[in-house]
Each structure stands twice: as structure tokens, then as C-alpha cells.
Amino acid sequence: MNSVELETITPAYPSVLSKRHDVDTTNAFAPPPSSFENGSDEASVPVQQGVPPMTLHDPPRNMWRTVACILWGFSLGFSDAAPGALLPHIETYYNINYAVVSMIWVANAVGFIVVALLAHTIEPLLGRQKSLLLSCVLNIVMYALVSSGTAFPVIAVGFFFGGLGAGLGVAQTNVFLSRMELKARLLSFIHGAYGLGATISPIIATSVVNANVAWHYFYLILLGLYAVNGINLYLSFQGSDVDLKPWDEDPTSANRIETTTHETSSVSLLKTALKNPITWLLSFFIFFYQGSEVAMAGWIVTFLLDYRHGDPSTMGYVASGFWGGLTIGRLALTNLLPKLFGIRRGVLLVSLLSILFVVLCWVIPSVVAVAVLVCLAGVFVGPNYPLMVAFTTTEGLVPRKTQVITITIMTAFGSSGGALFPFIVGLISQSAGTYVIMPVFISLYGAMVMLWLMLPNVERTAKHGTPQSLWQRLW
């Protein structure tokens, strides 16, 4: 790759510090006001002593960076949704069964896990800008291998590189947007863009194979998308390690004590994250969530072909319907639910509604009705991921210094779930049939609800103090 000479950017850090006299520091270390008391998400990001909230215009490149992150999210969704529509064609192309084809998800998960294990060294070594560039380069390697249509083991290796790239990018983009003043709204945009990409992808993939074009040429589109993403992210995040530094610091004195020179070393931060039980509760939550989401998106088409006798030329569009519902849910509900109920209650409500619609998909025999219900289930499945990320960065839950590592661990678990459970569905389907996708989804969502209830009710604590009763702890 040819080197690109970039203009020198004057960092925004001095300008931020110059605003100290404008900030009232009388009660700088008091708990931040809850965003759900005033009906907006602006207050959900704590204001540090002498540092105003990060906005789309401060530092100056933040608008460009935000747009670049959203476009990257669209491309990731475009990539992740493709296997669901292409799965029957991949099986035919290589003459392999459900269990073997599921190895693409396993390879992808291994990539995420490797990134999680190395996260504590990658970020300090490369910084944001180069980490995001490397993320796109690794994805380009994946698409170059997959688009060749070569031997299946090489395709699986390609998905491993895709897991590496996505793991690097997910943590960096989510943490950047979660530090913004309008974090709930911006997280809904990036995850909505993911859903939009995932909605369009099966439509294009189905059209490609219906036109008698080999399935693997579809990935040439993604190769081009990620080349553009790589350039866009590299340029927009120039100077980010300097001008975003004020918002990387913990806002409370307690956290500042934790983050001495010794404690901020990469290894100690990893240990801190791993010793925090909240990390594990959130990680297993996303493990079950992404497992259920990817399993449903990946196997619903095969289920409809096997048990509802759907038309093979059109059933691929049902996967788009699921992702389309997911997109609508993320755009419409991610910002609305915290205002009406709070994040904790919002996640519980949409999780229970998701279970309800999947149960209906299981028991109703009409292929048209199931297709509609799958879309409705997607609406309520969608908000859980961005709400979970927003909850993770809520003040008092996870220390700010370990948020990048914690979210990287969570995404690794999420991808592992997104690989393991579609793989398990494939194994069981060999003997029992693909109807097992329905009870697997319901079981995983039930486990999610239990884990969510085990998390501290930090929203109630911020508004009313420590919960006294069991009901207050749960709701």
C-alpha cells in the first residue's frame, strides 16, 4: 500500500483544556444526572472536571468520524447477513452438510477470540487510527480469499481473518460513539446502519445466485466496500489519539486512583476487566444474544424450505425481512425505549416480545404468516445490542479505562455465540431437523433475561439511591 502524506492537524486537546473556566466544578465528582429524568440522552455521558461533553463538532473531526463509523457498520452488516441467504448454495457448491458449512461461523469466532486475547496490546501499540485501518485490511483479506471460490478450508480461513477484522473494528467504533454526548442516538445509527446493510445483503445475494452467478463473486462487492472504509476511517481518525485523550480519562476520583501509572499498563487493565464480574455477565448476555440472532438469520430460510415448503427462489428474501425488522427496531426503539422506560426495562420488554413472536413462528403453519412474524421478531431483537453497549458505558457499571477491553471481550463472546449456536443448530438438524432453530432461540433468550436481571440496577441507583427490595433490584 502506498503511503499517504496527511496534513498536520492541530489537536483539539488544548482547546478543550482552555474551556475549564466555563465549567462549574463545584460538584464535579458528584454522580451525573440520569438521562432518563430529563427525557434525553445528552446527560448519559458524564461531564468530567474541566472537560465539556464530546460532541459531533468538538473535536472538529468528530462528524466525519461518526459518519465513517456508521458506513463501516453498514458494511459489517452487509457482510454478516450474506451467509444466511447463501448457505444452501454453499452447501451445493462444495457438496457438504449442515455441520461442515457451519465451520465458517466457528472460524469467524476464533478470529474474534484472538483479537480479545490481544486487545490489551493492540490498542496501546497501534492506537485508534491504525487499529481501524488494520481492521479493514483484515476484512479485505477475507473477501479476497472467499471471492476466489477456492477449496472450502481456505474459505474458512478467510472467515477467520474476517473475525479478526470485525473484532478490532467493533470495539473501537462502539466505544468512540458511546463517549459522545448523544450516545444512545448515535449508537442507534451505527447499529441501524448494520441492520440496513444486513437487510440489503440477502436481497443482492439472492439476486446474484438467481442470475446464475457463482455465489462467491458476491464477496467482490464487499472487497470494494472495505477498501473505501479503510481509506475513510484512516483519514477521519487522523490525530484521534491526541484530540480524544480528554474523554479517555475516568471522571471520578475513585477511578483516577485505580488508574495510576502502574494500573494503566495494558496487562493490568486486562486483569482488571477479567476480574470484574460485570464483564462476564455482559459477555454471556451478548454470547446468547448474538447466538440467537445469527442462528435465526442463518437457518430461517432452510427452516421455511424444509417445514413450510417455501419457494427456494423467494425464501432468501425472508432473511432480508428479519434484518429489515432489526433495522427498524434499532432506529425506532433504541432512542425511544431509554426515554420511556430506561435501558434496563427496555431490554427486558423487547426480549420478552421477541420470545413471543418466535413462539408464534414455531406454531403457525402458514409460510406467509411466519415470514411476517419473523420480520416482527426482528423489530424487537434489534434494539438489544445497542442498548447493551449504551448500558455498558453507563457511569458506575464499568470503569472508563477498561471499556475498550471489556467491549472487545464482549464482542469476542458475541461472535463465539454467533458461531457456536448456528453450528449446534446445524449439528442437531442433521438428525432432528431445522425446526430446532425455534426452541434454541427461545432458550437463549430466556438465558439472556436471567443474566440481565443479575446486573446492577444502576439507573435506579442514580435516581433513587441503592435499591432496597428485590423488586427494585430487578425493575
Short mmCIF file of C-alpha atoms in Angstrom, two decimals:
data_model
loop_
_atom_site.label_atom_id
_atom_site.label_comp_id
_atom_site.label_asym_id
_atom_site.label_seq_id
_atom_site.Cartn_x
_atom_site.Cartn_y
_atom_site.Cartn_z
CA MET A 1 0.00 0.00 0.00
CA ASN A 2 1.41 3.38 -0.96
CA SER A 3 1.98 5.75 1.90
CA VAL A 4 -0.28 8.78 2.02
CA GLU A 5 1.05 12.13 3.22
CA LEU A 6 -1.51 13.72 5.50
CA GLU A 7 -1.74 17.33 6.61
CA THR A 8 -0.73 18.12 10.18
CA ILE A 9 -3.78 18.51 12.40
CA THR A 10 -3.73 20.85 15.35
CA PRO A 11 -5.08 18.70 18.20
CA ALA A 12 -8.24 19.78 19.96
CA TYR A 13 -6.88 18.84 23.39
CA PRO A 14 -5.52 22.32 24.24
CA SER A 15 -8.80 23.91 23.17
CA VAL A 16 -10.68 21.57 25.46
CA LEU A 17 -8.49 22.42 28.41
CA SER A 18 -8.86 26.10 27.67
CA LYS A 19 -12.57 25.79 28.44
CA ARG A 20 -12.00 24.87 32.10
CA HIS A 21 -13.12 28.30 33.28
CA ASP A 22 -16.51 27.75 31.62
CA VAL A 23 -17.26 24.62 33.62
CA ASP A 24 -18.72 24.63 37.10
CA THR A 25 -16.52 22.32 39.13
CA THR A 26 -18.26 22.87 42.46
CA ASN A 27 -19.61 19.35 42.42
CA ALA A 28 -17.51 17.88 39.66
CA PHE A 29 -17.24 14.45 41.23
CA ALA A 30 -20.92 14.03 42.05
CA PRO A 31 -22.82 11.31 40.20
CA PRO A 32 -24.04 12.56 36.83
CA PRO A 33 -27.76 13.29 36.44
CA SER A 34 -29.69 10.43 34.93
CA SER A 35 -30.57 10.94 31.30
CA PHE A 36 -33.94 9.37 31.92
CA GLU A 37 -35.02 12.10 34.31
CA ASN A 38 -35.00 14.77 31.61
CA GLY A 39 -36.15 12.61 28.73
CA SER A 40 -32.97 12.90 26.65
CA ASP A 41 -29.75 11.01 26.18
CA GLU A 42 -27.50 14.05 26.34
CA ALA A 43 -26.83 13.64 30.06
CA SER A 44 -25.97 9.99 29.80
CA VAL A 45 -22.30 10.87 29.29
CA PRO A 46 -20.72 12.20 32.46
CA VAL A 47 -19.06 15.61 32.29
CA GLN A 48 -15.53 15.40 33.63
CA GLN A 49 -13.92 18.15 35.62
CA GLY A 50 -12.92 20.89 33.19
CA VAL A 51 -13.86 18.85 30.11
CA PRO A 52 -17.15 19.52 28.29
CA PRO A 53 -19.07 16.60 26.74
CA MET A 54 -17.68 15.30 23.45
CA THR A 55 -19.91 16.36 20.57
CA LEU A 56 -20.11 15.98 16.81
CA HIS A 57 -18.11 19.19 16.44
CA ASP A 58 -15.65 19.02 19.34
CA PRO A 59 -13.09 17.73 18.43
CA PRO A 60 -13.57 19.14 14.92
CA ARG A 61 -13.29 15.83 13.01
CA ASN A 62 -15.94 14.05 15.03
CA MET A 63 -18.71 14.49 12.46
CA TRP A 64 -16.54 12.86 9.79
CA ARG A 65 -15.51 10.13 12.23
CA THR A 66 -19.12 9.43 13.15
CA VAL A 67 -20.18 9.14 9.51
CA ALA A 68 -17.19 6.86 8.83
CA CYS A 69 -18.17 4.61 11.75
CA ILE A 70 -21.76 4.41 10.52
CA LEU A 71 -20.64 3.49 6.99
CA TRP A 72 -18.36 0.84 8.49
CA GLY A 73 -21.32 -0.52 10.46
CA PHE A 74 -23.36 -0.74 7.26
CA SER A 75 -20.58 -2.74 5.60
CA LEU A 76 -20.27 -5.11 8.55
CA GLY A 77 -24.00 -5.84 8.44
CA PHE A 78 -23.78 -6.36 4.68
CA SER A 79 -21.07 -8.95 5.33
CA ASP A 80 -22.63 -10.73 8.30
CA ALA A 81 -26.04 -11.31 6.70
CA ALA A 82 -24.79 -12.81 3.45
CA PRO A 83 -24.17 -16.41 4.67
CA GLY A 84 -27.81 -16.83 5.67
CA ALA A 85 -29.03 -16.35 2.10
CA LEU A 86 -26.05 -18.11 0.50
CA LEU A 87 -25.94 -21.12 2.83
CA PRO A 88 -27.92 -23.56 0.61
CA HIS A 89 -25.79 -22.57 -2.39
CA ILE A 90 -22.52 -23.01 -0.46
CA GLU A 91 -23.68 -26.47 0.61
CA THR A 92 -24.45 -27.42 -3.00
CA TYR A 93 -21.25 -25.86 -4.39
CA TYR A 94 -19.00 -27.87 -2.06
CA ASN A 95 -21.37 -30.83 -1.56
CA ILE A 96 -21.14 -30.50 2.23
CA ASN A 97 -23.71 -30.90 5.02
CA TYR A 98 -25.10 -28.52 7.65
CA ALA A 99 -22.41 -29.31 10.20
CA VAL A 100 -19.47 -28.72 7.84
CA VAL A 101 -20.79 -25.48 6.36
CA SER A 102 -21.29 -24.15 9.90
CA MET A 103 -17.49 -24.11 10.27
CA ILE A 104 -17.45 -20.67 8.62
CA TRP A 105 -19.03 -19.28 11.79
CA VAL A 106 -16.61 -21.19 14.00
CA ALA A 107 -13.61 -19.79 12.10
CA ASN A 108 -15.08 -16.30 12.36
CA ALA A 109 -15.48 -16.68 16.13
CA VAL A 110 -11.89 -17.84 16.55
CA GLY A 111 -10.79 -14.59 14.93
CA PHE A 112 -12.83 -12.59 17.45
CA ILE A 113 -11.38 -14.57 20.34
CA VAL A 114 -7.80 -13.98 19.16
CA VAL A 115 -8.47 -10.24 19.00
CA ALA A 116 -9.97 -10.28 22.51
CA LEU A 117 -6.87 -12.00 23.88
CA LEU A 118 -4.60 -9.45 22.21
CA ALA A 119 -6.77 -6.35 22.77
CA HIS A 120 -4.69 -5.14 25.72
CA THR A 121 -1.61 -4.92 23.48
CA ILE A 122 -3.14 -3.95 20.12
CA GLU A 123 -4.72 -0.65 21.18
CA PRO A 124 -1.68 0.78 23.05
CA LEU A 125 0.61 -0.36 20.22
CA LEU A 126 -1.40 0.86 17.23
CA GLY A 127 -3.85 3.46 18.57
CA ARG A 128 -7.32 4.08 17.14
CA GLN A 129 -6.39 5.16 13.63
CA LYS A 130 -4.14 2.23 12.78
CA SER A 131 -6.38 -0.27 14.59
CA LEU A 132 -9.31 0.74 12.41
CA LEU A 133 -7.17 0.59 9.27
CA LEU A 134 -5.90 -2.88 10.22
CA SER A 135 -9.50 -3.94 10.81
CA CYS A 136 -10.42 -3.09 7.22
CA VAL A 137 -7.25 -4.67 5.78
CA LEU A 138 -8.01 -7.97 7.54
CA ASN A 139 -11.55 -7.93 6.15
CA ILE A 140 -10.19 -7.29 2.66
CA VAL A 141 -8.01 -10.40 3.06
CA MET A 142 -11.15 -12.37 3.94
CA TYR A 143 -13.08 -11.20 0.87
CA ALA A 144 -10.14 -11.81 -1.43
CA LEU A 145 -10.00 -15.43 -0.24
CA VAL A 146 -13.76 -16.07 -0.21
CA SER A 147 -14.44 -14.43 -3.58
CA SER A 148 -11.96 -16.81 -5.20
CA GLY A 149 -14.32 -19.74 -4.61
CA THR A 150 -11.36 -21.98 -3.83
CA ALA A 151 -11.31 -25.02 -1.51
CA PHE A 152 -13.66 -24.84 1.48
CA PRO A 153 -10.87 -24.92 4.13
CA VAL A 154 -9.44 -21.75 2.56
CA ILE A 155 -12.91 -20.16 2.72
CA ALA A 156 -13.00 -20.98 6.44
CA VAL A 157 -9.58 -19.36 6.88
CA GLY A 158 -10.99 -16.30 5.14
CA PHE A 159 -13.78 -16.09 7.71
CA PHE A 160 -11.12 -16.30 10.44
CA PHE A 161 -9.50 -13.14 9.03
CA GLY A 162 -12.94 -11.57 8.90
CA GLY A 163 -13.37 -12.27 12.62
CA LEU A 164 -10.04 -10.60 13.36
CA GLY A 165 -11.02 -7.51 11.39
CA ALA A 166 -14.54 -7.21 12.76
CA GLY A 167 -13.34 -7.72 16.33
CA LEU A 168 -10.91 -4.82 16.03
CA GLY A 169 -13.46 -2.52 14.46
CA VAL A 170 -16.50 -3.25 16.64
CA ALA A 171 -14.84 -2.29 19.92
CA GLN A 172 -13.23 0.90 18.58
CA THR A 173 -16.33 2.24 16.82
CA ASN A 174 -18.73 1.43 19.67
CA VAL A 175 -16.53 2.93 22.37
CA PHE A 176 -15.93 6.09 20.32
CA LEU A 177 -19.67 6.68 19.81
CA SER A 178 -20.52 5.76 23.41
CA ARG A 179 -18.32 8.64 24.61
CA MET A 180 -20.43 11.17 22.68
CA GLU A 181 -22.98 13.50 24.20
CA LEU A 182 -25.79 11.86 22.17
CA LYS A 183 -24.57 8.31 22.64
CA ALA A 184 -27.92 6.49 22.55
CA ARG A 185 -28.92 8.20 19.33
CA LEU A 186 -25.56 7.67 17.62
CA LEU A 187 -25.36 4.03 18.71
CA SER A 188 -28.82 3.54 17.22
CA PHE A 189 -27.48 4.99 13.95
CA ILE A 190 -24.47 2.67 13.68
CA HIS A 191 -26.44 -0.41 14.69
CA GLY A 192 -29.30 0.68 12.47
CA ALA A 193 -26.82 1.02 9.61
CA TYR A 194 -25.63 -2.50 10.43
CA GLY A 195 -29.20 -3.70 10.15
CA LEU A 196 -29.71 -1.81 6.89
CA GLY A 197 -26.64 -3.45 5.39
CA ALA A 198 -27.88 -6.81 6.65
CA THR A 199 -31.29 -6.14 5.06
CA ILE A 200 -29.89 -5.29 1.64
CA SER A 201 -27.28 -8.03 1.59
CA PRO A 202 -29.58 -11.10 1.30
CA ILE A 203 -31.60 -9.36 -1.42
CA ILE A 204 -28.48 -8.76 -3.51
CA ALA A 205 -27.06 -12.20 -2.70
CA THR A 206 -30.30 -13.91 -3.71
CA SER A 207 -30.44 -11.87 -6.93
CA VAL A 208 -26.84 -12.82 -7.74
CA VAL A 209 -27.40 -16.56 -7.42
CA ASN A 210 -30.78 -16.37 -9.18
CA ALA A 211 -28.93 -14.79 -12.12
CA ASN A 212 -26.74 -17.93 -12.27
CA VAL A 213 -23.68 -16.07 -10.99
CA ALA A 214 -21.47 -18.13 -8.66
CA TRP A 215 -22.18 -17.30 -5.02
CA HIS A 216 -18.57 -16.37 -4.19
CA TYR A 217 -18.47 -13.43 -6.63
CA PHE A 218 -20.87 -11.65 -4.28
CA TYR A 219 -17.90 -11.03 -1.96
CA LEU A 220 -16.20 -8.84 -4.54
CA ILE A 221 -18.76 -6.18 -3.60
CA LEU A 222 -17.58 -6.36 -0.01
CA LEU A 223 -13.95 -6.18 -1.03
CA GLY A 224 -14.65 -2.83 -2.67
CA LEU A 225 -16.72 -1.58 0.27
CA TYR A 226 -13.96 -2.29 2.77
CA ALA A 227 -11.30 -0.68 0.60
CA VAL A 228 -13.36 2.53 0.76
CA ASN A 229 -13.93 2.06 4.50
CA GLY A 230 -10.24 1.65 5.17
CA ILE A 231 -9.33 4.93 3.48
CA ASN A 232 -12.25 6.78 5.06
CA LEU A 233 -11.51 5.62 8.61
CA TYR A 234 -7.77 6.20 8.30
CA LEU A 235 -8.22 9.80 7.16
CA SER A 236 -11.06 10.70 9.54
CA PHE A 237 -9.30 9.36 12.64
CA GLN A 238 -6.06 11.16 11.97
CA GLY A 239 -4.89 12.74 15.24
CA SER A 240 -7.58 10.94 17.26
CA ASP A 241 -5.16 9.55 19.84
CA VAL A 242 -4.37 13.13 20.84
CA ASP A 243 -7.61 15.07 20.44
CA LEU A 244 -9.81 12.37 22.05
CA LYS A 245 -7.50 11.91 25.03
CA PRO A 246 -9.53 14.07 27.48
CA TRP A 247 -12.53 11.76 27.11
CA ASP A 248 -10.48 8.61 27.70
CA GLU A 249 -9.89 9.59 31.32
CA ASP A 250 -12.14 8.37 34.13
CA PRO A 251 -14.30 11.18 35.50
CA THR A 252 -14.38 10.14 39.16
CA SER A 253 -11.71 10.40 41.77
CA ALA A 254 -12.18 6.75 42.69
CA ASN A 255 -11.43 5.67 39.17
CA ARG A 256 -8.48 8.02 38.97
CA ILE A 257 -6.99 6.29 41.98
CA GLU A 258 -7.39 2.99 40.16
CA THR A 259 -5.68 4.29 37.06
CA THR A 260 -2.24 5.14 38.34
CA THR A 261 0.75 4.63 36.11
CA HIS A 262 1.02 1.03 37.25
CA GLU A 263 -2.65 0.27 36.82
CA THR A 264 -2.95 1.74 33.34
CA SER A 265 -0.44 -0.73 31.94
CA SER A 266 -2.04 -2.90 29.30
CA VAL A 267 -1.71 -6.15 31.26
CA SER A 268 -3.17 -4.74 34.48
CA LEU A 269 -6.13 -3.25 32.59
CA LEU A 270 -6.85 -6.66 31.06
CA LYS A 271 -6.68 -8.25 34.51
CA THR A 272 -8.98 -5.58 35.91
CA ALA A 273 -11.54 -6.23 33.19
CA LEU A 274 -11.35 -10.01 33.61
CA LYS A 275 -11.74 -9.80 37.40
CA ASN A 276 -14.86 -7.66 37.11
CA PRO A 277 -17.98 -9.91 37.32
CA ILE A 278 -19.90 -7.34 35.26
CA THR A 279 -17.63 -8.16 32.31
CA TRP A 280 -18.71 -11.79 32.45
CA LEU A 281 -22.41 -11.10 32.88
CA LEU A 282 -22.38 -8.76 29.88
CA SER A 283 -20.20 -11.14 27.87
CA PHE A 284 -22.52 -14.10 28.36
CA PHE A 285 -25.52 -11.88 27.66
CA ILE A 286 -24.09 -10.95 24.25
CA PHE A 287 -22.93 -14.57 23.79
CA PHE A 288 -26.53 -15.76 23.96
CA TYR A 289 -27.90 -12.72 22.10
CA GLN A 290 -25.67 -12.97 19.08
CA GLY A 291 -26.01 -16.74 19.06
CA SER A 292 -29.79 -16.44 18.82
CA GLU A 293 -29.66 -13.60 16.27
CA VAL A 294 -27.21 -15.27 13.88
CA ALA A 295 -28.83 -18.69 14.28
CA MET A 296 -32.23 -17.28 13.37
CA ALA A 297 -30.90 -15.28 10.42
CA GLY A 298 -28.76 -18.16 9.21
CA TRP A 299 -31.29 -21.00 9.44
CA ILE A 300 -34.73 -19.41 8.98
CA VAL A 301 -34.54 -19.80 5.19
CA THR A 302 -33.70 -23.50 5.47
CA PHE A 303 -36.46 -23.93 8.07
CA LEU A 304 -39.02 -22.38 5.73
CA LEU A 305 -37.87 -24.60 2.85
CA ASP A 306 -37.97 -27.78 4.96
CA TYR A 307 -41.06 -27.24 7.13
CA ARG A 308 -43.20 -24.59 5.41
CA HIS A 309 -42.41 -25.72 1.83
CA GLY A 310 -41.46 -22.24 0.70
CA ASP A 311 -40.32 -21.29 -2.80
CA PRO A 312 -36.48 -21.57 -3.00
CA SER A 313 -36.29 -18.56 -5.33
CA THR A 314 -38.01 -16.24 -2.84
CA MET A 315 -37.30 -17.57 0.65
CA GLY A 316 -33.94 -15.80 0.69
CA TYR A 317 -35.86 -12.55 0.96
CA VAL A 318 -37.29 -13.63 4.33
CA ALA A 319 -33.77 -13.27 5.78
CA SER A 320 -33.85 -9.69 4.48
CA GLY A 321 -37.19 -9.24 6.22
CA PHE A 322 -35.68 -10.32 9.53
CA TRP A 323 -32.77 -7.92 9.14
CA GLY A 324 -35.13 -5.20 7.92
CA GLY A 325 -37.20 -5.57 11.08
CA LEU A 326 -33.99 -5.47 13.10
CA THR A 327 -33.02 -2.20 11.38
CA ILE A 328 -36.39 -0.61 12.08
CA GLY A 329 -36.19 -1.69 15.70
CA ARG A 330 -32.73 -0.22 16.17
CA LEU A 331 -33.58 3.09 14.54
CA ALA A 332 -37.03 3.50 16.07
CA LEU A 333 -36.67 1.94 19.52
CA THR A 334 -33.04 2.37 20.62
CA ASN A 335 -33.51 6.05 21.40
CA LEU A 336 -37.17 5.79 22.42
CA LEU A 337 -37.02 2.97 24.97
CA PRO A 338 -34.48 4.68 27.31
CA LYS A 339 -36.67 7.80 27.39
CA LEU A 340 -39.85 5.86 28.19
CA PHE A 341 -38.60 3.05 30.42
CA GLY A 342 -34.83 3.26 30.85
CA ILE A 343 -32.31 0.89 29.28
CA ARG A 344 -32.73 -1.93 31.80
CA ARG A 345 -36.51 -2.13 31.46
CA GLY A 346 -36.37 -1.54 27.72
CA VAL A 347 -34.15 -4.59 27.20
CA LEU A 348 -36.48 -6.75 29.31
CA LEU A 349 -39.56 -5.63 27.34
CA VAL A 350 -38.13 -6.22 23.85
CA SER A 351 -36.63 -9.55 24.92
CA LEU A 352 -40.00 -10.87 26.11
CA LEU A 353 -41.71 -9.64 22.93
CA SER A 354 -39.03 -11.34 20.81
CA ILE A 355 -39.75 -14.64 22.56
CA LEU A 356 -43.48 -14.18 21.95
CA PHE A 357 -43.11 -13.67 18.18
CA VAL A 358 -40.70 -16.58 17.76
CA VAL A 359 -43.14 -18.88 19.60
CA LEU A 360 -45.81 -17.78 17.10
CA CYS A 361 -43.40 -18.50 14.21
CA TRP A 362 -42.97 -22.01 15.58
CA VAL A 363 -46.65 -22.91 15.99
CA ILE A 364 -48.29 -21.20 12.97
CA PRO A 365 -48.09 -23.36 9.79
CA SER A 366 -48.59 -20.62 7.15
CA VAL A 367 -45.38 -19.66 5.31
CA VAL A 368 -46.67 -16.12 4.70
CA ALA A 369 -47.60 -15.65 8.35
CA VAL A 370 -44.22 -16.95 9.51
CA ALA A 371 -42.43 -14.61 7.11
CA VAL A 372 -44.32 -11.63 8.60
CA LEU A 373 -43.75 -12.79 12.17
CA VAL A 374 -40.03 -13.21 11.53
CA CYS A 375 -39.89 -9.57 10.47
CA LEU A 376 -41.77 -8.51 13.61
CA ALA A 377 -39.45 -10.60 15.76
CA GLY A 378 -36.52 -8.76 14.14
CA VAL A 379 -38.01 -5.41 15.24
CA PHE A 380 -37.71 -6.41 18.89
CA VAL A 381 -34.45 -8.35 18.55
CA GLY A 382 -32.75 -5.29 17.05
CA PRO A 383 -32.52 -2.81 19.96
CA ASN A 384 -30.87 -5.22 22.40
CA TYR A 385 -27.32 -4.84 21.07
CA PRO A 386 -27.06 -1.01 21.00
CA LEU A 387 -28.93 -0.76 24.32
CA MET A 388 -26.49 -3.22 25.86
CA VAL A 389 -23.50 -1.17 24.61
CA ALA A 390 -25.07 2.03 25.96
CA PHE A 391 -25.69 0.31 29.30
CA THR A 392 -22.09 -0.92 29.43
CA THR A 393 -20.83 2.67 29.25
CA THR A 394 -23.31 3.93 31.85
CA GLU A 395 -21.48 5.63 34.70
CA GLY A 396 -20.92 3.30 37.64
CA LEU A 397 -21.03 -0.01 35.77
CA VAL A 398 -17.65 -0.45 34.01
CA PRO A 399 -14.57 1.77 34.64
CA ARG A 400 -13.91 4.02 31.66
CA LYS A 401 -10.28 2.89 31.33
CA THR A 402 -11.33 -0.72 30.77
CA GLN A 403 -14.32 -0.09 28.50
CA VAL A 404 -12.47 -0.80 25.23
CA ILE A 405 -11.08 -4.08 26.60
CA THR A 406 -14.43 -5.02 28.15
CA ILE A 407 -16.33 -4.38 24.91
CA THR A 408 -13.68 -6.30 22.94
CA ILE A 409 -14.14 -9.27 25.28
CA MET A 410 -17.90 -8.95 24.91
CA THR A 411 -17.72 -8.87 21.11
CA ALA A 412 -15.47 -11.92 21.17
CA PHE A 413 -18.05 -13.74 23.27
CA GLY A 414 -20.78 -12.46 20.98
CA SER A 415 -19.06 -13.77 17.88
CA SER A 416 -18.38 -17.05 19.65
CA GLY A 417 -22.08 -17.36 20.34
CA GLY A 418 -22.82 -16.34 16.77
CA ALA A 419 -20.62 -19.24 15.66
CA LEU A 420 -21.37 -21.87 18.28
CA PHE A 421 -25.15 -21.84 18.22
CA PRO A 422 -25.63 -21.84 14.42
CA PHE A 423 -23.11 -24.70 14.46
CA ILE A 424 -25.11 -26.51 17.15
CA VAL A 425 -28.32 -25.96 15.18
CA GLY A 426 -26.57 -27.44 12.14
CA LEU A 427 -25.41 -30.49 14.08
CA ILE A 428 -28.82 -31.17 15.62
CA SER A 429 -30.56 -30.51 12.31
CA GLN A 430 -28.68 -33.41 10.76
CA SER A 431 -30.85 -35.82 12.76
CA ALA A 432 -33.75 -33.81 14.23
CA GLY A 433 -34.44 -31.25 11.50
CA THR A 434 -34.04 -27.49 11.21
CA TYR A 435 -37.16 -26.79 13.29
CA VAL A 436 -34.74 -26.82 16.29
CA ILE A 437 -33.88 -23.19 15.49
CA MET A 438 -37.10 -22.17 17.27
CA PRO A 439 -36.57 -23.84 20.68
CA VAL A 440 -32.87 -22.91 20.59
CA PHE A 441 -33.75 -19.24 20.06
CA ILE A 442 -36.32 -19.27 22.88
CA SER A 443 -33.89 -20.97 25.28
CA LEU A 444 -31.11 -18.49 24.52
CA TYR A 445 -33.40 -15.51 25.04
CA GLY A 446 -34.58 -16.96 28.33
CA ALA A 447 -30.95 -17.20 29.47
CA MET A 448 -30.39 -13.58 28.36
CA VAL A 449 -33.26 -12.34 30.50
CA MET A 450 -31.88 -14.13 33.57
CA LEU A 451 -28.41 -12.64 33.06
CA TRP A 452 -29.82 -9.15 32.51
CA LEU A 453 -31.73 -9.32 35.79
CA MET A 454 -28.46 -10.19 37.58
CA LEU A 455 -26.81 -6.90 36.53
CA PRO A 456 -26.81 -3.97 38.98
CA ASN A 457 -29.74 -1.61 38.55
CA VAL A 458 -27.50 1.44 38.12
CA GLU A 459 -30.30 3.56 36.64
CA ARG A 460 -32.47 3.20 39.74
CA THR A 461 -29.44 3.76 41.96
CA ALA A 462 -28.58 7.02 40.16
CA LYS A 463 -32.15 8.33 40.54
CA HIS A 464 -33.34 6.97 43.90
CA GLY A 465 -30.32 5.54 45.69
CA THR A 466 -29.50 1.91 46.45
CA PRO A 467 -32.49 -0.40 45.74
CA GLN A 468 -33.99 -1.76 48.96
CA SER A 469 -36.34 -4.50 47.79
CA LEU A 470 -35.97 -7.40 45.35
CA TRP A 471 -38.47 -5.75 43.01
CA GLN A 472 -36.42 -2.54 42.94
CA ARG A 473 -33.27 -4.51 42.14
CA LEU A 474 -34.96 -6.30 39.26
CA TRP A 475 -37.11 -3.49 37.82
#
